[in-house]
CSV table of N, CA and C in Angstrom, one decimal:
chain,number,residue,atom,x,y,z
A,18,MET,N,0.8,-1.2,0.0
A,18,MET,CA,0.0,0.0,0.0
A,18,MET,C,0.9,1.3,0.0
A,19,LYS,N,2.1,1.1,0.4
A,19,LYS,CA,3.0,2.3,0.4
A,19,LYS,C,3.5,2.7,-0.9
A,20,GLN,N,3.3,1.8,-1.9
A,20,GLN,CA,3.8,2.2,-3.3
A,20,GLN,C,2.7,3.0,-4.0
A,21,VAL,N,1.5,3.0,-3.6
A,21,VAL,CA,0.4,3.7,-4.4
A,21,VAL,C,0.6,5.2,-4.4
A,22,PRO,N,0.9,5.9,-3.2
A,22,PRO,CA,1.2,7.3,-3.3
A,22,PRO,C,2.4,7.7,-4.2
A,23,LEU,N,3.4,6.8,-4.1
A,23,LEU,CA,4.6,7.1,-5.0
A,23,LEU,C,4.2,7.0,-6.5
A,24,ILE,N,3.5,6.0,-6.9
A,24,ILE,CA,3.1,5.8,-8.3
A,24,ILE,C,2.2,7.0,-8.7
A,25,LEU,N,1.1,7.2,-7.9
A,25,LEU,CA,0.2,8.3,-8.2
A,25,LEU,C,0.9,9.7,-8.3
A,26,GLY,N,1.8,9.9,-7.3
A,26,GLY,CA,2.5,11.2,-7.3
A,26,GLY,C,3.4,11.4,-8.5
A,27,ILE,N,4.1,10.3,-9.0
A,27,ILE,CA,4.9,10.4,-10.2
A,27,ILE,C,4.0,10.6,-11.4
A,28,LEU,N,2.9,9.9,-11.5
A,28,LEU,CA,2.0,10.1,-12.6
A,28,LEU,C,1.4,11.5,-12.6
A,29,ALA,N,1.1,12.0,-11.5
A,29,ALA,CA,0.6,13.4,-11.4
A,29,ALA,C,1.6,14.4,-11.8
A,30,GLY,N,2.8,14.2,-11.4
A,30,GLY,CA,3.9,15.1,-11.8
A,30,GLY,C,4.1,15.1,-13.3
A,31,ILE,N,4.1,13.9,-13.9
A,31,ILE,CA,4.2,13.9,-15.4
A,31,ILE,C,3.1,14.6,-16.0
A,32,ALA,N,1.9,14.3,-15.5
A,32,ALA,CA,0.7,15.0,-16.1
A,32,ALA,C,0.7,16.5,-15.9
A,33,GLY,N,1.3,16.9,-14.7
A,33,GLY,CA,1.4,18.3,-14.5
A,33,GLY,C,2.4,19.0,-15.4
A,34,LEU,N,3.5,18.3,-15.7
A,34,LEU,CA,4.5,18.8,-16.6
A,34,LEU,C,3.9,18.9,-18.0
A,35,MET,N,3.1,18.0,-18.4
A,35,MET,CA,2.4,18.1,-19.7
A,35,MET,C,1.4,19.2,-19.7
A,36,GLY,N,0.7,19.4,-18.6
A,36,GLY,CA,-0.2,20.5,-18.5
A,36,GLY,C,0.5,21.9,-18.5
A,37,SER,N,1.6,21.9,-17.9
A,37,SER,CA,2.4,23.1,-17.9
A,37,SER,C,2.9,23.4,-19.4
A,38,ALA,N,3.3,22.4,-20.1
A,38,ALA,CA,3.8,22.6,-21.5
A,38,ALA,C,2.6,23.1,-22.3
A,39,PHE,N,1.4,22.6,-22.0
A,39,PHE,CA,0.2,23.1,-22.7
A,39,PHE,C,0.0,24.6,-22.4
A,40,GLY,N,0.2,24.9,-21.1
A,40,GLY,CA,0.0,26.3,-20.8
A,40,GLY,C,1.0,27.2,-21.4
A,41,LEU,N,2.3,26.7,-21.5
A,41,LEU,CA,3.3,27.5,-22.2
A,41,LEU,C,2.9,27.7,-23.7
A,42,PHE,N,2.4,26.6,-24.3
A,42,PHE,CA,2.0,26.7,-25.7
A,42,PHE,C,0.9,27.7,-25.9
A,43,VAL,N,-0.1,27.7,-25.0
A,43,VAL,CA,-1.2,28.7,-25.1
A,43,VAL,C,-0.7,30.1,-24.8
A,44,GLY,N,0.2,30.2,-23.8
A,44,GLY,CA,0.8,31.5,-23.5
A,44,GLY,C,1.6,32.1,-24.7
A,45,GLY,N,2.3,31.2,-25.4
A,45,GLY,CA,3.0,31.6,-26.6
A,45,GLY,C,2.1,32.0,-27.7
A,46,LEU,N,1.1,31.3,-27.9
A,46,LEU,CA,0.1,31.7,-29.0
A,46,LEU,C,-0.6,33.0,-28.6
A,47,SER,N,-0.9,33.1,-27.4
A,47,SER,CA,-1.6,34.4,-27.0
A,47,SER,C,-0.6,35.6,-27.1
A,48,SER,N,0.6,35.3,-26.8
A,48,SER,CA,1.6,36.4,-26.9
A,48,SER,C,1.9,36.8,-28.4
A,49,ALA,N,1.8,35.8,-29.2
A,49,ALA,CA,2.1,36.0,-30.6
A,49,ALA,C,1.0,36.8,-31.3
A,50,PHE,N,-0.3,36.5,-30.9
A,50,PHE,CA,-1.4,37.1,-31.6
A,50,PHE,C,-2.0,38.3,-30.9
A,51,SER,N,-1.9,38.4,-29.6
A,51,SER,CA,-2.5,39.5,-28.9
A,51,SER,C,-1.5,40.2,-28.0
A,52,GLY,N,-0.4,39.6,-27.6
A,52,GLY,CA,0.5,40.3,-26.8
A,52,GLY,C,0.3,40.2,-25.3
A,53,ASP,N,-0.7,39.4,-24.8
A,53,ASP,CA,-1.0,39.3,-23.4
A,53,ASP,C,-0.7,37.9,-22.9
A,54,GLY,N,0.3,37.2,-23.4
A,54,GLY,CA,0.5,35.8,-22.9
A,54,GLY,C,1.6,35.7,-21.8
A,55,ALA,N,2.2,36.8,-21.4
A,55,ALA,CA,3.2,36.7,-20.4
A,55,ALA,C,2.8,36.1,-19.1
A,56,GLY,N,1.6,36.5,-18.6
A,56,GLY,CA,1.1,36.0,-17.4
A,56,GLY,C,0.8,34.5,-17.4
A,57,ILE,N,0.3,34.0,-18.6
A,57,ILE,CA,0.0,32.6,-18.7
A,57,ILE,C,1.3,31.8,-18.8
A,58,ALA,N,2.3,32.3,-19.4
A,58,ALA,CA,3.6,31.6,-19.5
A,58,ALA,C,4.2,31.6,-18.1
A,59,ALA,N,4.2,32.7,-17.4
A,59,ALA,CA,4.8,32.7,-16.0
A,59,ALA,C,4.1,31.7,-15.1
A,60,ALA,N,2.7,31.7,-15.2
A,60,ALA,CA,2.0,30.7,-14.3
A,60,ALA,C,2.3,29.3,-14.7
A,61,SER,N,2.5,29.0,-16.0
A,61,SER,CA,2.9,27.7,-16.5
A,61,SER,C,4.2,27.3,-16.0
A,62,MET,N,5.2,28.2,-15.9
A,62,MET,CA,6.5,27.9,-15.4
A,62,MET,C,6.4,27.6,-13.9
A,63,ILE,N,5.6,28.3,-13.2
A,63,ILE,CA,5.4,28.0,-11.8
A,63,ILE,C,4.8,26.7,-11.6
A,64,ALA,N,3.8,26.3,-12.4
A,64,ALA,CA,3.2,25.0,-12.4
A,64,ALA,C,4.2,23.9,-12.7
A,65,ALA,N,5.1,24.2,-13.6
A,65,ALA,CA,6.1,23.1,-13.9
A,65,ALA,C,7.0,22.9,-12.7
A,66,GLY,N,7.3,24.0,-12.0
A,66,GLY,CA,8.1,23.8,-10.7
A,66,GLY,C,7.3,23.1,-9.7
A,67,LEU,N,6.0,23.4,-9.6
A,67,LEU,CA,5.2,22.7,-8.6
A,67,LEU,C,5.1,21.2,-9.0
A,68,SER,N,5.1,20.8,-10.3
A,68,SER,CA,5.0,19.4,-10.7
A,68,SER,C,6.3,18.7,-10.2
A,69,VAL,N,7.4,19.4,-10.4
A,69,VAL,CA,8.7,18.8,-10.0
A,69,VAL,C,8.7,18.6,-8.4
A,70,ALA,N,8.2,19.6,-7.7
A,70,ALA,CA,8.1,19.5,-6.3
A,70,ALA,C,7.1,18.4,-5.9
A,71,GLY,N,6.1,18.2,-6.6
A,71,GLY,CA,5.1,17.1,-6.3
A,71,GLY,C,5.8,15.8,-6.5
A,72,ILE,N,6.6,15.6,-7.5
A,72,ILE,CA,7.4,14.4,-7.7
A,72,ILE,C,8.3,14.1,-6.6
A,73,VAL,N,9.0,15.2,-6.1
A,73,VAL,CA,9.9,15.1,-5.0
A,73,VAL,C,9.1,14.6,-3.7
A,74,GLY,N,7.9,15.2,-3.6
A,74,GLY,CA,7.0,14.8,-2.4
A,74,GLY,C,6.6,13.4,-2.5
A,75,ALA,N,6.3,12.9,-3.8
A,75,ALA,CA,5.9,11.5,-3.9
A,75,ALA,C,7.1,10.6,-3.5
A,76,VAL,N,8.3,11.0,-3.9
A,76,VAL,CA,9.4,10.1,-3.5
A,76,VAL,C,9.7,10.2,-2.0
A,77,MET,N,9.4,11.3,-1.4
A,77,MET,CA,9.5,11.5,0.1
A,77,MET,C,8.5,10.6,0.9
A,78,THR,N,7.5,10.1,0.3
A,78,THR,CA,6.5,9.4,1.0
A,78,THR,C,7.0,8.1,1.6
A,79,HIS,N,8.1,7.6,1.0
A,79,HIS,CA,8.7,6.4,1.6
A,79,HIS,C,9.4,6.6,3.0
A,80,GLY,N,10.0,7.8,3.1
A,80,GLY,CA,10.7,8.1,4.4
A,80,GLY,C,9.8,8.8,5.4
A,81,GLU,N,9.3,10.0,4.9
A,81,GLU,CA,8.5,10.8,5.7
A,81,GLU,C,7.1,11.0,5.0
A,82,SER,N,6.2,10.2,5.3
A,82,SER,CA,4.9,10.2,4.6
A,82,SER,C,4.1,11.6,4.7
A,83,ARG,N,4.1,12.2,5.9
A,83,ARG,CA,3.4,13.4,6.1
A,83,ARG,C,4.1,14.6,5.3
A,84,THR,N,5.4,14.6,5.3
A,84,THR,CA,6.1,15.7,4.6
A,84,THR,C,5.8,15.6,3.1
A,85,GLY,N,5.9,14.4,2.6
A,85,GLY,CA,5.6,14.2,1.2
A,85,GLY,C,4.2,14.5,0.8
A,86,ALA,N,3.3,14.1,1.7
A,86,ALA,CA,1.8,14.4,1.5
A,86,ALA,C,1.5,15.9,1.5
A,87,TYR,N,2.1,16.6,2.4
A,87,TYR,CA,1.9,18.1,2.4
A,87,TYR,C,2.5,18.7,1.1
A,88,ILE,N,3.6,18.3,0.7
A,88,ILE,CA,4.2,18.8,-0.5
A,88,ILE,C,3.3,18.5,-1.7
A,89,MET,N,2.8,17.3,-1.8
A,89,MET,CA,1.9,16.9,-2.9
A,89,MET,C,0.6,17.7,-2.9
A,90,MET,N,0.1,17.9,-1.7
A,90,MET,CA,-1.2,18.7,-1.5
A,90,MET,C,-1.0,20.1,-2.0
A,91,ILE,N,0.2,20.7,-1.6
A,91,ILE,CA,0.5,22.1,-2.0
A,91,ILE,C,0.6,22.1,-3.6
A,92,ALA,N,1.3,21.2,-4.1
A,92,ALA,CA,1.5,21.1,-5.6
A,92,ALA,C,0.2,20.9,-6.3
A,93,GLY,N,-0.7,20.1,-5.8
A,93,GLY,CA,-2.0,19.9,-6.5
A,93,GLY,C,-2.9,21.1,-6.4
A,94,ILE,N,-3.0,21.7,-5.3
A,94,ILE,CA,-3.9,22.9,-5.2
A,94,ILE,C,-3.3,24.1,-5.9
A,95,ASP,N,-2.1,24.4,-5.7
A,95,ASP,CA,-1.5,25.6,-6.3
A,95,ASP,C,-1.3,25.4,-7.8
A,96,GLY,N,-1.1,24.2,-8.3
A,96,GLY,CA,-1.0,24.0,-9.7
A,96,GLY,C,-2.3,24.1,-10.4
A,97,LEU,N,-3.4,23.7,-9.7
A,97,LEU,CA,-4.7,23.9,-10.3
A,97,LEU,C,-5.1,25.4,-10.4
A,98,ILE,N,-4.6,26.2,-9.4
A,98,ILE,CA,-4.8,27.6,-9.5
A,98,ILE,C,-4.0,28.2,-10.6
A,99,ALA,N,-2.8,27.8,-10.8
A,99,ALA,CA,-1.9,28.4,-11.8
A,99,ALA,C,-2.4,28.2,-13.2
A,100,VAL,N,-2.6,26.9,-13.6
A,100,VAL,CA,-3.0,26.6,-15.0
A,100,VAL,C,-4.2,25.7,-14.9
A,101,SER,N,-5.3,26.3,-14.6
A,101,SER,CA,-6.5,25.5,-14.2
A,101,SER,C,-6.8,24.3,-15.1
A,102,VAL,N,-7.0,24.5,-16.4
A,102,VAL,CA,-7.4,23.4,-17.3
A,102,VAL,C,-6.2,22.5,-17.6
A,103,GLY,N,-5.0,23.1,-17.6
A,103,GLY,CA,-3.9,22.3,-17.9
A,103,GLY,C,-3.5,21.3,-16.8
A,104,TYR,N,-4.0,21.6,-15.6
A,104,TYR,CA,-3.6,20.8,-14.4
A,104,TYR,C,-4.8,20.0,-13.9
A,105,ILE,N,-5.8,19.8,-14.8
A,105,ILE,CA,-7.1,19.2,-14.3
A,105,ILE,C,-6.9,17.7,-14.1
A,106,VAL,N,-5.9,17.0,-14.7
A,106,VAL,CA,-5.6,15.6,-14.5
A,106,VAL,C,-4.6,15.5,-13.3
A,107,ALA,N,-3.6,16.4,-13.2
A,107,ALA,CA,-2.6,16.2,-12.2
A,107,ALA,C,-3.1,16.6,-10.8
A,108,ALA,N,-4.0,17.6,-10.6
A,108,ALA,CA,-4.4,18.0,-9.3
A,108,ALA,C,-5.2,16.9,-8.5
A,109,PRO,N,-6.1,16.2,-9.1
A,109,PRO,CA,-6.8,15.1,-8.4
A,109,PRO,C,-5.8,14.0,-8.0
A,110,LEU,N,-4.9,13.7,-8.9
A,110,LEU,CA,-4.0,12.6,-8.7
A,110,LEU,C,-3.1,13.0,-7.5
A,111,PHE,N,-2.6,14.3,-7.5
A,111,PHE,CA,-1.8,14.7,-6.3
A,111,PHE,C,-2.5,14.7,-5.0
A,112,ILE,N,-3.8,15.1,-5.1
A,112,ILE,CA,-4.6,15.1,-3.8
A,112,ILE,C,-4.9,13.7,-3.3
A,113,ILE,N,-5.2,12.8,-4.2
A,113,ILE,CA,-5.5,11.4,-3.8
A,113,ILE,C,-4.2,10.8,-3.3
A,114,ALA,N,-3.1,11.0,-3.9
A,114,ALA,CA,-1.8,10.5,-3.5
A,114,ALA,C,-1.5,11.1,-2.1
A,115,ALA,N,-1.7,12.4,-1.9
A,115,ALA,CA,-1.5,13.0,-0.6
A,115,ALA,C,-2.4,12.4,0.5
A,116,ALA,N,-3.6,12.1,0.2
A,116,ALA,CA,-4.5,11.5,1.2
A,116,ALA,C,-4.1,10.1,1.5
A,117,LEU,N,-3.7,9.4,0.5
A,117,LEU,CA,-3.2,8.0,0.8
A,117,LEU,C,-1.9,8.0,1.7
A,118,ALA,N,-1.0,9.0,1.4
A,118,ALA,CA,0.2,9.1,2.1
A,118,ALA,C,-0.1,9.5,3.6
A,119,LEU,N,-1.1,10.4,3.8
A,119,LEU,CA,-1.5,10.8,5.1
A,119,LEU,C,-2.1,9.6,5.9
A,120,LYS,N,-2.8,8.8,5.2
A,120,LYS,CA,-3.4,7.6,5.8
A,120,LYS,C,-2.3,6.6,6.2
A,121,ASN,N,-1.2,6.5,5.3
A,121,ASN,CA,-0.1,5.6,5.7
A,121,ASN,C,0.7,6.2,6.9
A,122,ALA,N,0.7,7.6,7.0
A,122,ALA,CA,1.5,8.2,8.1
A,122,ALA,C,0.7,8.0,9.4
A,123,LYS,N,-0.6,8.0,9.3
A,123,LYS,CA,-1.4,7.7,10.6
A,123,LYS,C,-1.2,6.3,11.0
A,124,GLU,N,-1.0,5.4,10.1
A,124,GLU,CA,-0.7,4.0,10.5
A,124,GLU,C,0.7,3.9,11.1
A,125,GLU,N,1.6,4.7,10.6
A,125,GLU,CA,3.0,4.6,11.1
A,125,GLU,C,3.1,5.4,12.5
A,126,LYS,N,2.2,6.2,12.8
A,126,LYS,CA,2.2,7.1,14.0
A,126,LYS,C,3.5,8.0,14.0
A,127,VAL,N,3.7,8.6,12.9
A,127,VAL,CA,4.8,9.6,12.8
A,127,VAL,C,4.3,10.9,13.3
A,128,ALA,N,5.0,11.6,14.2
A,128,ALA,CA,4.6,12.9,14.7
A,128,ALA,C,5.3,14.0,13.9
A,129,VAL,N,4.5,15.0,13.6
A,129,VAL,CA,5.0,16.2,12.9
A,129,VAL,C,4.8,17.3,13.9
A,130,ASN,N,5.8,18.1,14.2
A,130,ASN,CA,5.6,19.2,15.2
A,130,ASN,C,4.9,20.3,14.5
A,131,LYS,N,4.4,21.2,15.3
A,131,LYS,CA,3.5,22.3,14.8
A,131,LYS,C,4.3,23.3,14.0
A,132,THR,N,5.6,23.5,14.4
A,132,THR,CA,6.5,24.4,13.6
A,132,THR,C,6.6,23.9,12.2
A,133,GLN,N,6.9,22.6,12.0
A,133,GLN,CA,7.0,22.1,10.7
A,133,GLN,C,5.7,22.3,9.8
A,134,ARG,N,4.6,22.1,10.5
A,134,ARG,CA,3.3,22.2,9.8
A,134,ARG,C,3.1,23.7,9.3
A,135,TRP,N,3.5,24.6,10.2
A,135,TRP,CA,3.4,26.0,9.8
A,135,TRP,C,4.3,26.4,8.7
A,136,VAL,N,5.5,25.8,8.6
A,136,VAL,CA,6.4,26.0,7.6
A,136,VAL,C,5.8,25.6,6.2
A,137,TYR,N,5.1,24.5,6.2
A,137,TYR,CA,4.5,24.0,5.0
A,137,TYR,C,3.3,24.9,4.6
A,138,ILE,N,2.6,25.4,5.5
A,138,ILE,CA,1.5,26.3,5.2
A,138,ILE,C,2.1,27.6,4.7
A,139,GLY,N,3.1,28.1,5.3
A,139,GLY,CA,3.8,29.3,4.8
A,139,GLY,C,4.3,29.2,3.4
A,140,ILE,N,4.9,28.0,3.1
A,140,ILE,CA,5.4,27.8,1.7
A,140,ILE,C,4.2,27.8,0.7
A,141,GLY,N,3.1,27.2,1.1
A,141,GLY,CA,1.9,27.1,0.2
A,141,GLY,C,1.4,28.5,0.0
A,142,VAL,N,1.3,29.3,1.1
A,142,VAL,CA,0.8,30.7,0.9
A,142,VAL,C,1.7,31.5,0.1
A,143,ALA,N,3.0,31.4,0.2
A,143,ALA,CA,4.0,32.1,-0.6
A,143,ALA,C,3.9,31.8,-2.1
A,144,ILE,N,3.7,30.5,-2.4
A,144,ILE,CA,3.5,30.1,-3.7
A,144,ILE,C,2.2,30.6,-4.3
A,145,LEU,N,1.2,30.6,-3.5
A,145,LEU,CA,-0.1,31.1,-3.9
A,145,LEU,C,0.0,32.6,-4.2
A,146,ALA,N,0.7,33.4,-3.4
A,146,ALA,CA,0.9,34.8,-3.6
A,146,ALA,C,1.6,35.0,-4.9
A,147,LEU,N,2.6,34.2,-5.1
A,147,LEU,CA,3.4,34.3,-6.4
A,147,LEU,C,2.5,34.0,-7.6
A,148,LEU,N,1.7,33.1,-7.5
A,148,LEU,CA,0.7,32.7,-8.5
A,148,LEU,C,-0.2,33.9,-8.8
A,149,MET,N,-0.7,34.5,-7.7
A,149,MET,CA,-1.7,35.6,-7.9
A,149,MET,C,-1.0,36.8,-8.6
A,150,SER,N,0.3,37.0,-8.2
A,150,SER,CA,1.0,38.2,-8.8
A,150,SER,C,1.3,37.9,-10.3
A,151,ALA,N,1.6,36.6,-10.6
A,151,ALA,CA,1.9,36.2,-12.0
A,151,ALA,C,0.7,36.3,-12.8
A,152,ASN,N,-0.5,35.9,-12.3
A,152,ASN,CA,-1.7,36.0,-13.1
A,152,ASN,C,-2.2,37.4,-13.2
A,153,GLY,N,-1.8,38.3,-12.3
A,153,GLY,CA,-2.3,39.7,-12.4
A,153,GLY,C,-1.4,40.5,-13.4
A,154,SER,N,-0.2,40.1,-13.7
A,154,SER,CA,0.6,40.9,-14.6
A,154,SER,C,0.4,40.4,-16.0
A,155,THR,N,0.0,41.4,-16.9
A,155,THR,CA,-0.3,41.1,-18.2
A,155,THR,C,0.8,41.4,-19.2
A,156,GLY,N,1.7,42.3,-18.8
A,156,GLY,CA,2.8,42.7,-19.7
A,156,GLY,C,2.4,43.4,-20.9
A,157,SER,N,1.3,44.2,-20.8
A,157,SER,CA,0.7,44.7,-22.0
A,157,SER,C,1.2,46.1,-22.4
A,158,GLY,N,2.3,46.5,-22.0
A,158,GLY,CA,2.9,47.8,-22.4
A,158,GLY,C,3.0,48.8,-21.4
A,159,THR,N,3.1,50.1,-21.8
A,159,THR,CA,3.4,51.2,-20.9
A,159,THR,C,2.2,51.8,-20.2
A,160,GLY,N,1.0,51.5,-20.6
A,160,GLY,CA,-0.2,52.1,-20.0
A,160,GLY,C,-0.8,53.2,-20.8
A,161,THR,N,-0.1,53.7,-21.8
A,161,THR,CA,-0.7,54.8,-22.7
A,161,THR,C,-1.3,54.2,-23.9
A,162,THR,N,-2.4,54.8,-24.3
A,162,THR,CA,-3.1,54.3,-25.5
A,162,THR,C,-3.1,55.4,-26.5
A,163,ALA,N,-3.1,55.0,-27.7
A,163,ALA,CA,-3.2,56.0,-28.8
A,163,ALA,C,-4.6,56.1,-29.4
A,164,ASN,N,-5.0,57.3,-29.5
A,164,ASN,CA,-6.3,57.6,-30.1
A,164,ASN,C,-6.3,57.4,-31.6
A,165,SER,N,-7.4,57.5,-32.2
A,165,SER,CA,-7.4,57.3,-33.7
A,165,SER,C,-6.7,58.5,-34.4
A,166,ASN,N,-6.6,59.6,-33.8
A,166,ASN,CA,-5.9,60.8,-34.4
A,166,ASN,C,-4.4,60.8,-34.1
A,167,GLY,N,-3.9,59.8,-33.4
A,167,GLY,CA,-2.5,59.7,-33.2
A,167,GLY,C,-2.0,60.3,-31.9
A,168,SER,N,-2.8,61.0,-31.1
A,168,SER,CA,-2.4,61.5,-29.8
A,168,SER,C,-2.5,60.4,-28.8
A,169,SER,N,-1.7,60.5,-27.8
A,169,SER,CA,-1.8,59.5,-26.7
A,169,SER,C,-2.5,60.1,-25.5
A,170,SER,N,-3.1,59.2,-24.8
A,170,SER,CA,-3.9,59.7,-23.6
A,170,SER,C,-3.5,58.9,-22.4
């Protein structure tokens, strides 16, 4: 039963990397045709990093089940926020793998101190804030617009 979170986590990480590649593709197309693809591409890069972190969390479930489960949970939720449709396969897999790893950790009776738990929550909030700032930046120019007669406003 200890192999299932590892396998699901690795599959989720691979699916997340593929979803991130899809997001980069969409961001590139959007940038080529309308010039507003920088936020999508940045969020896709963040999701790729989260996918790699989720794979690391999956591997960690053999030694420290709770730590790996928290990392996979953060990767699943934040990745879904980053590239919603591109992460639709990876997020449920990460969350299921994290739930199974937590179940295994309860069977092992491994204690996690409260400081360690707050560190994981802080990392998740920091990544979430980074995602929100990446999605808010459009990279659409200097802020001035040209009227039809050529003057800027």
